CSV table of N, CA and C and ligand atoms in Angstrom, one decimal:
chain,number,residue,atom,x,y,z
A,1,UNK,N,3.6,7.1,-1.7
A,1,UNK,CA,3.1,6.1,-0.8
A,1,UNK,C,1.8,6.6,-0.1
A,2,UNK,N,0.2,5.8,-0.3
A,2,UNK,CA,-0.6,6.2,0.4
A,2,UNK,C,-0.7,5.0,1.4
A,3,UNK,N,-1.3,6.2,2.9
A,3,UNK,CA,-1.9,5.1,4.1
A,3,UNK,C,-2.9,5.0,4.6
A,4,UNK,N,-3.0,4.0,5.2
A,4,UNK,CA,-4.1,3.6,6.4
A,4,UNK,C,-3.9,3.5,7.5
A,5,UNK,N,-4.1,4.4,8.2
A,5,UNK,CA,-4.4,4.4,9.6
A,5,UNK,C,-5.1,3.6,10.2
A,6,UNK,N,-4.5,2.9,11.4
A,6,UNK,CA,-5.5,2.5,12.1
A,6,UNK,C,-6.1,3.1,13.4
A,7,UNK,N,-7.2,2.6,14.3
A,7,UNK,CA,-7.3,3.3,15.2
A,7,UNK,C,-6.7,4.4,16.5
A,8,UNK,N,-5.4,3.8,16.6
A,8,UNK,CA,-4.6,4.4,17.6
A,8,UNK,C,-4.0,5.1,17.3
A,9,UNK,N,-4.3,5.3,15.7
A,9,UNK,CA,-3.1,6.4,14.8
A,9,UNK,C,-4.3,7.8,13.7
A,10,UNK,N,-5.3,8.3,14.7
A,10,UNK,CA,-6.0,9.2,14.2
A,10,UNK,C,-5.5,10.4,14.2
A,11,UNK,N,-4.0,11.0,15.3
A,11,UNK,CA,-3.5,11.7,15.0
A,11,UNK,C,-2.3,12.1,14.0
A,12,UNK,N,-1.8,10.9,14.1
A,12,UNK,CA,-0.5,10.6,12.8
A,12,UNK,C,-1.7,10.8,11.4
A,13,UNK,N,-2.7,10.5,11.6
A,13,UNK,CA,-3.4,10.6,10.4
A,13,UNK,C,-3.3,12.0,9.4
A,14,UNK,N,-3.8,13.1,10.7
A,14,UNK,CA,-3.7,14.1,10.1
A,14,UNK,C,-2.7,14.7,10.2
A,15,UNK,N,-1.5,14.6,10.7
A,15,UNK,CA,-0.2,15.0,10.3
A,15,UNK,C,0.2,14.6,9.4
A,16,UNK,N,0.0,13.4,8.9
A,16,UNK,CA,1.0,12.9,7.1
A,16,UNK,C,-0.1,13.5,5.9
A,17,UNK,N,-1.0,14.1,6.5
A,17,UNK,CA,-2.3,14.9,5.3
A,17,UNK,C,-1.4,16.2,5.5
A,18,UNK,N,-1.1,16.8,6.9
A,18,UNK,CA,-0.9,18.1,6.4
A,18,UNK,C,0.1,18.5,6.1
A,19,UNK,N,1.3,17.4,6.1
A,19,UNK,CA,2.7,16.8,4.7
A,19,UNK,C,2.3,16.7,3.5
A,20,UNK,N,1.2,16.3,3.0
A,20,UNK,CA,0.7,16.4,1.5
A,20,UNK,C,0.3,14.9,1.8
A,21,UNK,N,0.3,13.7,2.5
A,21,UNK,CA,0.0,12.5,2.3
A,21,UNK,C,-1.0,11.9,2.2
A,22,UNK,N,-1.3,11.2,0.9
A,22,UNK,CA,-2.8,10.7,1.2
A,22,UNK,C,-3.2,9.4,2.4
A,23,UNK,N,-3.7,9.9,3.5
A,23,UNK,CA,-4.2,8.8,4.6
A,23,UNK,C,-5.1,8.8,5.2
A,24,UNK,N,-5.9,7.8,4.6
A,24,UNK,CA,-7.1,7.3,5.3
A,24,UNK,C,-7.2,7.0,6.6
A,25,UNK,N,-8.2,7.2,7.5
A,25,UNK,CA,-7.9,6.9,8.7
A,25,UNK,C,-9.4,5.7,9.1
A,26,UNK,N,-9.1,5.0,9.9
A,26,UNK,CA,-10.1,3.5,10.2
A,26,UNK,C,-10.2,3.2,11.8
A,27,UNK,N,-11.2,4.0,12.0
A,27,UNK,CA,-11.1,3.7,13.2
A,27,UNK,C,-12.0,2.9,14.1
A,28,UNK,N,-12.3,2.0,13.3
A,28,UNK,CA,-13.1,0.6,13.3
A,28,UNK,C,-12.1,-0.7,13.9
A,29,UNK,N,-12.3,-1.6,14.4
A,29,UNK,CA,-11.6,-2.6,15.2
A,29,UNK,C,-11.5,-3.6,14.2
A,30,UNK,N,-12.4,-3.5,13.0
A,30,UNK,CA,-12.2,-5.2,12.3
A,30,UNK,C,-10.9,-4.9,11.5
A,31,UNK,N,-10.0,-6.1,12.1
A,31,UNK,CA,-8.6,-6.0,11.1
A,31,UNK,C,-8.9,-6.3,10.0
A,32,UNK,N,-10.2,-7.5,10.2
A,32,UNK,CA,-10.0,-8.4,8.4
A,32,UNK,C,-10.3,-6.9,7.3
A,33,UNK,N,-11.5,-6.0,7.6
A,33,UNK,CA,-12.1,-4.7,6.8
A,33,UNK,C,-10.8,-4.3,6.6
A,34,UNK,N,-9.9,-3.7,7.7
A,34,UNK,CA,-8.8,-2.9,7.6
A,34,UNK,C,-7.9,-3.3,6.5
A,35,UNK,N,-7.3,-4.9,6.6
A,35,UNK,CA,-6.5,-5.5,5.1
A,35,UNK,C,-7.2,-5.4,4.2
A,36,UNK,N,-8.3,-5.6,4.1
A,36,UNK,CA,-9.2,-5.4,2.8
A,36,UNK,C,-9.5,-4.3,2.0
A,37,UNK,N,-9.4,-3.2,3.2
A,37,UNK,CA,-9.3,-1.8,2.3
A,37,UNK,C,-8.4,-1.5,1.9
A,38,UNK,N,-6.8,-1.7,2.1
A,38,UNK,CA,-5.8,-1.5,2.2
A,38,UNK,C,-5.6,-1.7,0.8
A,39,UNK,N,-5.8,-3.4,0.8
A,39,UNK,CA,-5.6,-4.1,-0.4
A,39,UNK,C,-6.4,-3.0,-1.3
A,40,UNK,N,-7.3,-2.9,-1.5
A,40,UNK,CA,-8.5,-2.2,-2.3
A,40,UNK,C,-8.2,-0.8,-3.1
A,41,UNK,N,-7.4,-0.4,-2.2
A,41,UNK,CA,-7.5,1.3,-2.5
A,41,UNK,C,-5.6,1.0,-2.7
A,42,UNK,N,-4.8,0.1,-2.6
A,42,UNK,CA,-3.2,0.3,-2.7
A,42,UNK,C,-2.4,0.4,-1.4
A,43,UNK,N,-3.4,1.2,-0.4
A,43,UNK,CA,-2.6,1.6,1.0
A,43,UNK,C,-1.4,0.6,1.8
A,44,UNK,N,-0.8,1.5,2.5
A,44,UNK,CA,0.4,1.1,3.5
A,44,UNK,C,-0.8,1.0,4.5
A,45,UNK,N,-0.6,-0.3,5.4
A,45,UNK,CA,-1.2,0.5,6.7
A,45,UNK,C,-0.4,0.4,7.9
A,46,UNK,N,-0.8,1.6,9.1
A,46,UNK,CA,0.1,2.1,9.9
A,46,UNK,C,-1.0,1.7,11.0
A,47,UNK,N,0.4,0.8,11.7
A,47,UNK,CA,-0.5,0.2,13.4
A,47,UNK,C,0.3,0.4,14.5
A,48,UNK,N,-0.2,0.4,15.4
A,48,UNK,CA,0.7,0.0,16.8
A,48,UNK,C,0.7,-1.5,17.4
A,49,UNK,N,-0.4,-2.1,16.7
A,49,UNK,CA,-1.0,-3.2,17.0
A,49,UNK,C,-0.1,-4.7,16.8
A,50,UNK,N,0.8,-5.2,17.7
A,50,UNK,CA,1.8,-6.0,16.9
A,50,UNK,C,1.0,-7.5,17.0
A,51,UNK,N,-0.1,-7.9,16.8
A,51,UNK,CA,-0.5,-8.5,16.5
A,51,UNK,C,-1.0,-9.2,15.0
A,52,UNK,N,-1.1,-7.9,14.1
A,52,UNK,CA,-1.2,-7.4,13.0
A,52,UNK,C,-0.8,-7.8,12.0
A,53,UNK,N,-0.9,-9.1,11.4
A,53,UNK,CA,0.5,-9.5,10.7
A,53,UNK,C,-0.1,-9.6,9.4
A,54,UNK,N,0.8,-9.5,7.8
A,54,UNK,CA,0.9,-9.5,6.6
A,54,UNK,C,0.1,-11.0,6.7
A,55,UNK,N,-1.4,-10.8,5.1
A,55,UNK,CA,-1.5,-12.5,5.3
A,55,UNK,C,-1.0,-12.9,4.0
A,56,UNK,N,-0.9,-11.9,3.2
A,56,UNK,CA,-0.3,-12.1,1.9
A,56,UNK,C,0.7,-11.4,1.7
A,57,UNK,N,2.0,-12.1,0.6
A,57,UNK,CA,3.0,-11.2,0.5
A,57,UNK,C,3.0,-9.5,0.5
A,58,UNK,N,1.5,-9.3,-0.4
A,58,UNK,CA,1.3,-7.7,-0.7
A,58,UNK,C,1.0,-7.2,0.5
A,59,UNK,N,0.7,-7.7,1.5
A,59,UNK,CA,-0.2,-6.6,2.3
A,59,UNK,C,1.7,-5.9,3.2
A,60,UNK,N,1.3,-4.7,3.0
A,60,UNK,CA,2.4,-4.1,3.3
A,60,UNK,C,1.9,-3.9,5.1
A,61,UNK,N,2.8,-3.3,6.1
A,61,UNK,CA,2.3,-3.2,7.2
A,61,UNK,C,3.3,-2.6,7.8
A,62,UNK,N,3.3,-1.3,8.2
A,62,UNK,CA,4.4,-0.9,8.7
A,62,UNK,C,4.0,-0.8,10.2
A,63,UNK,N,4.4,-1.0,11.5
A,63,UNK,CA,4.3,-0.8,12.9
A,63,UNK,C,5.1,0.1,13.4
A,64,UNK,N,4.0,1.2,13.9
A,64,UNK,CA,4.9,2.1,14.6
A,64,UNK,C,5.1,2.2,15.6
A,65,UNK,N,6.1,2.1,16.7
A,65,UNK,CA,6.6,2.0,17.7
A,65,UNK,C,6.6,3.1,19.3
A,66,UNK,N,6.9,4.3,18.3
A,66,UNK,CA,6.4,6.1,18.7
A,66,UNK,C,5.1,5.8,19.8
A,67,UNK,N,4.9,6.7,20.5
A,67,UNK,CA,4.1,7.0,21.5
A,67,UNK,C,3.1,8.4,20.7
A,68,UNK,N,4.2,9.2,20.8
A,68,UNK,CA,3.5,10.8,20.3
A,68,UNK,C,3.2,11.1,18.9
A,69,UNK,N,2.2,11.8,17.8
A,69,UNK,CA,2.0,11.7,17.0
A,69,UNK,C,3.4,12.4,16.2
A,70,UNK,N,4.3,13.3,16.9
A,70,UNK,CA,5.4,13.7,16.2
A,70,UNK,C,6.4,13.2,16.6
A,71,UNK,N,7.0,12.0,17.1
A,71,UNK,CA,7.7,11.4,17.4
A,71,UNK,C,7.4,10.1,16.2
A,72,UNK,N,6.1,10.2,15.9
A,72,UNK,CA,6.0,9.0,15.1
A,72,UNK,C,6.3,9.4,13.4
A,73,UNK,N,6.0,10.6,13.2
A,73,UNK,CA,6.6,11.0,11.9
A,73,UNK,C,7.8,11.1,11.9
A,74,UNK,N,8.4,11.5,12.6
A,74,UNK,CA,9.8,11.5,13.2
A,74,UNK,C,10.1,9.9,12.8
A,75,UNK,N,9.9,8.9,13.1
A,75,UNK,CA,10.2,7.5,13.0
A,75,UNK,C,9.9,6.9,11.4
A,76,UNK,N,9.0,7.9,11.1
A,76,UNK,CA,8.4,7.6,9.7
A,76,UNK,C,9.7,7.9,8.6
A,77,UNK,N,10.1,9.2,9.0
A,77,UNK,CA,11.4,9.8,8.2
A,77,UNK,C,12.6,8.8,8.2
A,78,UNK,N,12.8,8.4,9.6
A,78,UNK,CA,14.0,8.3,9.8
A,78,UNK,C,13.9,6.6,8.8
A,79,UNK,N,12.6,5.9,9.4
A,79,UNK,CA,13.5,4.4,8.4
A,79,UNK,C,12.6,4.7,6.7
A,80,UNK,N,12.7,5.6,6.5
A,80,UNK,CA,12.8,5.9,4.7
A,80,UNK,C,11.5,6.2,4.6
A,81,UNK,N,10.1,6.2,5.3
A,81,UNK,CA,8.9,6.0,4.7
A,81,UNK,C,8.3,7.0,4.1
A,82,UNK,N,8.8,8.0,4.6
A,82,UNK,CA,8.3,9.9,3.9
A,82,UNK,C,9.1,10.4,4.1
A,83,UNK,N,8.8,11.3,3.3
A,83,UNK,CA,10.2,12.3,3.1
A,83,UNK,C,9.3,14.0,3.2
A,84,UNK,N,10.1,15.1,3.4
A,84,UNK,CA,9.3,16.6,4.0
A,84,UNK,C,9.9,16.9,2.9
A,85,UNK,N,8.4,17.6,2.2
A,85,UNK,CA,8.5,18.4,0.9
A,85,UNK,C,7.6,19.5,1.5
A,86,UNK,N,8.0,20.6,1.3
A,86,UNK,CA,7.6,21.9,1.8
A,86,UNK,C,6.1,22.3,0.7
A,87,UNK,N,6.3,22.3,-0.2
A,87,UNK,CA,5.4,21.9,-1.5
A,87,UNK,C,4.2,21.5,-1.5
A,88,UNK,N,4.0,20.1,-0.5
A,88,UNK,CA,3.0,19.4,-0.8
A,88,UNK,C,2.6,20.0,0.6
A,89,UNK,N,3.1,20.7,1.4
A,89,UNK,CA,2.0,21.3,2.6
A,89,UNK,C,1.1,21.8,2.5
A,90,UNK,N,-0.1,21.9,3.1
A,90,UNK,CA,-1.4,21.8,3.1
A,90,UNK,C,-1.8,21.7,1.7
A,91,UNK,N,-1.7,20.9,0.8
A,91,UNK,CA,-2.1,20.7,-0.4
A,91,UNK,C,-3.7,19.8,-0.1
A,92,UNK,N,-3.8,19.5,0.8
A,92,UNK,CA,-5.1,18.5,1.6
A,92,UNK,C,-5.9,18.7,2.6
A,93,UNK,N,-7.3,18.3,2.7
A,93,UNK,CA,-8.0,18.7,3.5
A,93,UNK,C,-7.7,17.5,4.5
A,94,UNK,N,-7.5,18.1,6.2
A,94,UNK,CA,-7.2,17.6,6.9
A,94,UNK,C,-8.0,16.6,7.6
A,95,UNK,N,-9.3,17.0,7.5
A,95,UNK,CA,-10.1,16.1,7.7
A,95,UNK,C,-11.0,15.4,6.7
A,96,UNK,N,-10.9,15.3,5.7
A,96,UNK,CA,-11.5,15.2,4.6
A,96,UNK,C,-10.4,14.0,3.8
A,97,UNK,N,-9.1,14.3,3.9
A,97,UNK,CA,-8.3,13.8,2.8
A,97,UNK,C,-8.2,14.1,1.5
A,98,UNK,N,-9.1,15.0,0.9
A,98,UNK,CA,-8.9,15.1,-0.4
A,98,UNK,C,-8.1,16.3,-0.8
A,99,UNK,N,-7.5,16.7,-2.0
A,99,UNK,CA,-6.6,17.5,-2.0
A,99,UNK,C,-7.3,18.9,-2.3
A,100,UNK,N,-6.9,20.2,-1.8
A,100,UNK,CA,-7.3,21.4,-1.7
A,100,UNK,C,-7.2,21.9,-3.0
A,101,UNK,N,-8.5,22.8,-3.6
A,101,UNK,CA,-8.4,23.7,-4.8
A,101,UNK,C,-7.9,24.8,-4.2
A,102,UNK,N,-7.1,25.4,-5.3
A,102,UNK,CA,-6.6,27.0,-5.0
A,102,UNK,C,-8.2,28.2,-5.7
A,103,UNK,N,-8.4,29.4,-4.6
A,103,UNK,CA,-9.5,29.6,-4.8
A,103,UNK,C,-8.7,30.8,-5.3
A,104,UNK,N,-9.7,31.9,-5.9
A,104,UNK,CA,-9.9,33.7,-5.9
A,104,UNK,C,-10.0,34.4,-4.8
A,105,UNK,N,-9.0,34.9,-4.4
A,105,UNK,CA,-8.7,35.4,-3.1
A,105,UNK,C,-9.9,36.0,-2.3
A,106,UNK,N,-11.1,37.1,-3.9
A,106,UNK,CA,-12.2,37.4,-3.1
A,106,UNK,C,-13.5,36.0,-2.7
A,107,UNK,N,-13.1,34.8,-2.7
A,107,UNK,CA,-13.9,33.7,-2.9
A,107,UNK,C,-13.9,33.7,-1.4
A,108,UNK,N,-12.5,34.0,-0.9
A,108,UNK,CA,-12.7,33.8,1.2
A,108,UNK,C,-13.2,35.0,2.0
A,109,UNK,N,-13.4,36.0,0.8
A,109,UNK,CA,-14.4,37.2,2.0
A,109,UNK,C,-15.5,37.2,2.3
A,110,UNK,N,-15.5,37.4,4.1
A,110,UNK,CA,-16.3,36.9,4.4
A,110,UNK,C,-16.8,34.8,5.0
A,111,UNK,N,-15.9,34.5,4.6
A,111,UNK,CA,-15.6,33.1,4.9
A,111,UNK,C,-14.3,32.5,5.7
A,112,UNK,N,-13.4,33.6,6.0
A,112,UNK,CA,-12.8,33.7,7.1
A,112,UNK,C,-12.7,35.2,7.6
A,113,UNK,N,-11.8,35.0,9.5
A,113,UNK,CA,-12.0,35.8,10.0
A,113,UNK,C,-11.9,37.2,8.9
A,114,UNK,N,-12.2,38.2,9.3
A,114,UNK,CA,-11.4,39.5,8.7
A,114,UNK,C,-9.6,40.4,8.6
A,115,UNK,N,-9.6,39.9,10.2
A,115,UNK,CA,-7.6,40.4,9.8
A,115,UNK,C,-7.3,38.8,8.9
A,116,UNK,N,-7.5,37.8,8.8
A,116,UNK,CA,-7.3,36.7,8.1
A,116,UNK,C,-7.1,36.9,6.5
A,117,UNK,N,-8.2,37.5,6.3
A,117,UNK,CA,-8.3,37.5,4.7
A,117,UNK,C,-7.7,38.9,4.4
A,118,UNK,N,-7.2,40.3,5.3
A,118,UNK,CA,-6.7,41.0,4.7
A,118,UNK,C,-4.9,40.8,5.0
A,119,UNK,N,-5.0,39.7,5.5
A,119,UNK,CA,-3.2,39.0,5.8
A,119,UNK,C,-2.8,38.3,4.5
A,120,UNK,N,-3.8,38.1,4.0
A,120,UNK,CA,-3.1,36.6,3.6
A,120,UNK,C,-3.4,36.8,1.9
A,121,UNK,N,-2.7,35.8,1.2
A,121,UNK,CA,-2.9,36.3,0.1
A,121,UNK,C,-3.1,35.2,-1.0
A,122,UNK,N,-3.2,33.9,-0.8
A,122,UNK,CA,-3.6,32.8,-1.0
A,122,UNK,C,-4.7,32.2,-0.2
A,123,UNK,N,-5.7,31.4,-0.9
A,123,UNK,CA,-7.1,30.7,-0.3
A,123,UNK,C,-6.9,29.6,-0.5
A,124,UNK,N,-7.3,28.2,-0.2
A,124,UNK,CA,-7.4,27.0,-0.5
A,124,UNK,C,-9.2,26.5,-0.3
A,125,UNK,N,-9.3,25.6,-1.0
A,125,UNK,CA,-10.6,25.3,-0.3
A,125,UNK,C,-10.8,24.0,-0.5
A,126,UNK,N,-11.0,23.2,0.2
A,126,UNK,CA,-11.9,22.1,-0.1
A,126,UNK,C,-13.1,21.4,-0.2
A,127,UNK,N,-13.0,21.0,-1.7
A,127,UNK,CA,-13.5,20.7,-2.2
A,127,UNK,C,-15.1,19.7,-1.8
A,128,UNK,N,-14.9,18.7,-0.9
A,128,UNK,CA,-15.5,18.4,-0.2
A,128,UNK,C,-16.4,18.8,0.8
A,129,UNK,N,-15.6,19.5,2.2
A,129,UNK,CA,-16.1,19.7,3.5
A,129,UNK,C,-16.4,21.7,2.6
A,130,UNK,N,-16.2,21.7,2.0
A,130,UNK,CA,-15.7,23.5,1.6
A,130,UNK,C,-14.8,24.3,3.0
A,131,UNK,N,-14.1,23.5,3.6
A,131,UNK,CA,-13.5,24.4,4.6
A,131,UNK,C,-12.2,25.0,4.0
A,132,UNK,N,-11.7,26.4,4.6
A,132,UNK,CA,-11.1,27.1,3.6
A,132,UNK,C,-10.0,27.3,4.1
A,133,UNK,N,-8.9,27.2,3.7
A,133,UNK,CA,-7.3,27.3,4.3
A,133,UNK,C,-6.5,28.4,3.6
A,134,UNK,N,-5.6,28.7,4.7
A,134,UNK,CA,-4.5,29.8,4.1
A,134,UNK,C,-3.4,29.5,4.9
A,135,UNK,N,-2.4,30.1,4.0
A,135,UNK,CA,-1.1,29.8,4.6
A,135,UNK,C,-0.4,30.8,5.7
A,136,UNK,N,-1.1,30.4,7.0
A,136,UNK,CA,-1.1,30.8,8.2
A,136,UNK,C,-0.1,30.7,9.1
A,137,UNK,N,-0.4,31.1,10.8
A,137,UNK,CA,0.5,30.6,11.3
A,137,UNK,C,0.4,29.1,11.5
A,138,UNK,N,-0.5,28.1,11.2
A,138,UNK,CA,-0.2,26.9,11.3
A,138,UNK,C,0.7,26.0,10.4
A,139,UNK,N,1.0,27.2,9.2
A,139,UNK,CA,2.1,26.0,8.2
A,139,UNK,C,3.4,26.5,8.9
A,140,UNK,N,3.5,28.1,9.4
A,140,UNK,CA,4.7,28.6,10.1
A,140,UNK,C,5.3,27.5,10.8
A,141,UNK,N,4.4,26.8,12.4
A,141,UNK,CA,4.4,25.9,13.1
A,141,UNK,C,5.0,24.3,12.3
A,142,UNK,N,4.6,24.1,11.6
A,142,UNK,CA,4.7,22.6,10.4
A,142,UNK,C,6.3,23.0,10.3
A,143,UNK,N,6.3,24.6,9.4
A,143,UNK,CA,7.7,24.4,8.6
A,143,UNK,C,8.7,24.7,9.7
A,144,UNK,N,8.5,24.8,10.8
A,144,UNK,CA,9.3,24.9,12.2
A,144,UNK,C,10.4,23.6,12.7
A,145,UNK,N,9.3,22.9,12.8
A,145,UNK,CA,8.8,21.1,13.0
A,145,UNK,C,9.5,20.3,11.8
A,146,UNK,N,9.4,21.1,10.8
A,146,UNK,CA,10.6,20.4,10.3
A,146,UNK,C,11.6,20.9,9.6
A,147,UNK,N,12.3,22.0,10.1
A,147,UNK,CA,13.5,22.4,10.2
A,147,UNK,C,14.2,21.6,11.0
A,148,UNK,N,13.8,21.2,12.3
A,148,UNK,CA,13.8,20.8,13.7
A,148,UNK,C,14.5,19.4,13.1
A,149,UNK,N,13.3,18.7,12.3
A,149,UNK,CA,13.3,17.1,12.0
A,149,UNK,C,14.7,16.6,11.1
A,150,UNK,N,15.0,18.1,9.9
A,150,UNK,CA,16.1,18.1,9.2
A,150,UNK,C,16.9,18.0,10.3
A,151,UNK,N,17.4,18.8,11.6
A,151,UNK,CA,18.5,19.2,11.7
A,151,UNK,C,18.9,17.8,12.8
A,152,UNK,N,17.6,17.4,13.5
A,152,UNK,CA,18.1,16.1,14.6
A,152,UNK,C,17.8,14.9,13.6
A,153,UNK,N,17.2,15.2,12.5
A,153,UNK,CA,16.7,13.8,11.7
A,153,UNK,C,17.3,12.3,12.1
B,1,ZN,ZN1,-12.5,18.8,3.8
């Protein structure tokens, strides 16, 4: 399932990227643009906005309810819409959306800190922005969050 974000949801955005999800984020006000892209590209879109309504059978629209951006993935799991695959973590650029190339480990020297690159033993990069990821303490924090999410799910 890919999404669309709408405005109020720039942070849920990049949490379901750094699950592996592909989601665009829109943070532009015109609804009619917003169904239009949706339609265009296949997307789910994710609102707070209950104004927002389906104008055609296809347009899918899920409304999230959540306040917090991890309360709302939390809500995402619980009524079926994503599922936590450890796998597709950080497979994407967080702010970019596109998915991460696996580099040559000497490809990040010098392109991150120094105890960084003699810690770590995988590179990612994207392809895009070229910003360069490793599996840090930030995926530790993720795979935390959802241990947490299995066990209160
Ligand atoms: Zn990027």
């Amino acid at each position: 399932m890919n999404f669309i974000a709408d405005r109020m949801l720039g942070k849920l955005a990049r949490e379901l990227r750094m699950l592996g999800y592909d989601t665009i984020y829109y943070p532009a006000e015109d609804a009619y643009r917003l169904i239009k892209l949706a339609r265009e590209e296949g997307r789910v879109i994710l609102t707070r906005n209950t104004k927002l309504l389906p104008r055609i059978p296809e347009d899918h629209i899920i409304r999230i309810t959540e306040d917090r951006a991890s309360l709302q993935i939390k809500e995402l799991v619980r009524r079926g819409y994503i599922s936590l695959n450890e796998e597709a973590l950080f497979s994407r650029c967080l702010l970019c959306n596109v998915l991460l190339d696996d580099i040559p480990r000497e490809e990040a020297e010098g392109k991150v800190p120094d105890f960084i690159f003699y810690q770590q033993n995988h590179f990612f990069r994207c392809p895009q922005c070229t910003r360069i990821y490793w599996q840090g303490s930030h995926q530790e924090n993720m795979l935390k969050r959802i241990e947490q999410l299995k066990t209160f799910g």
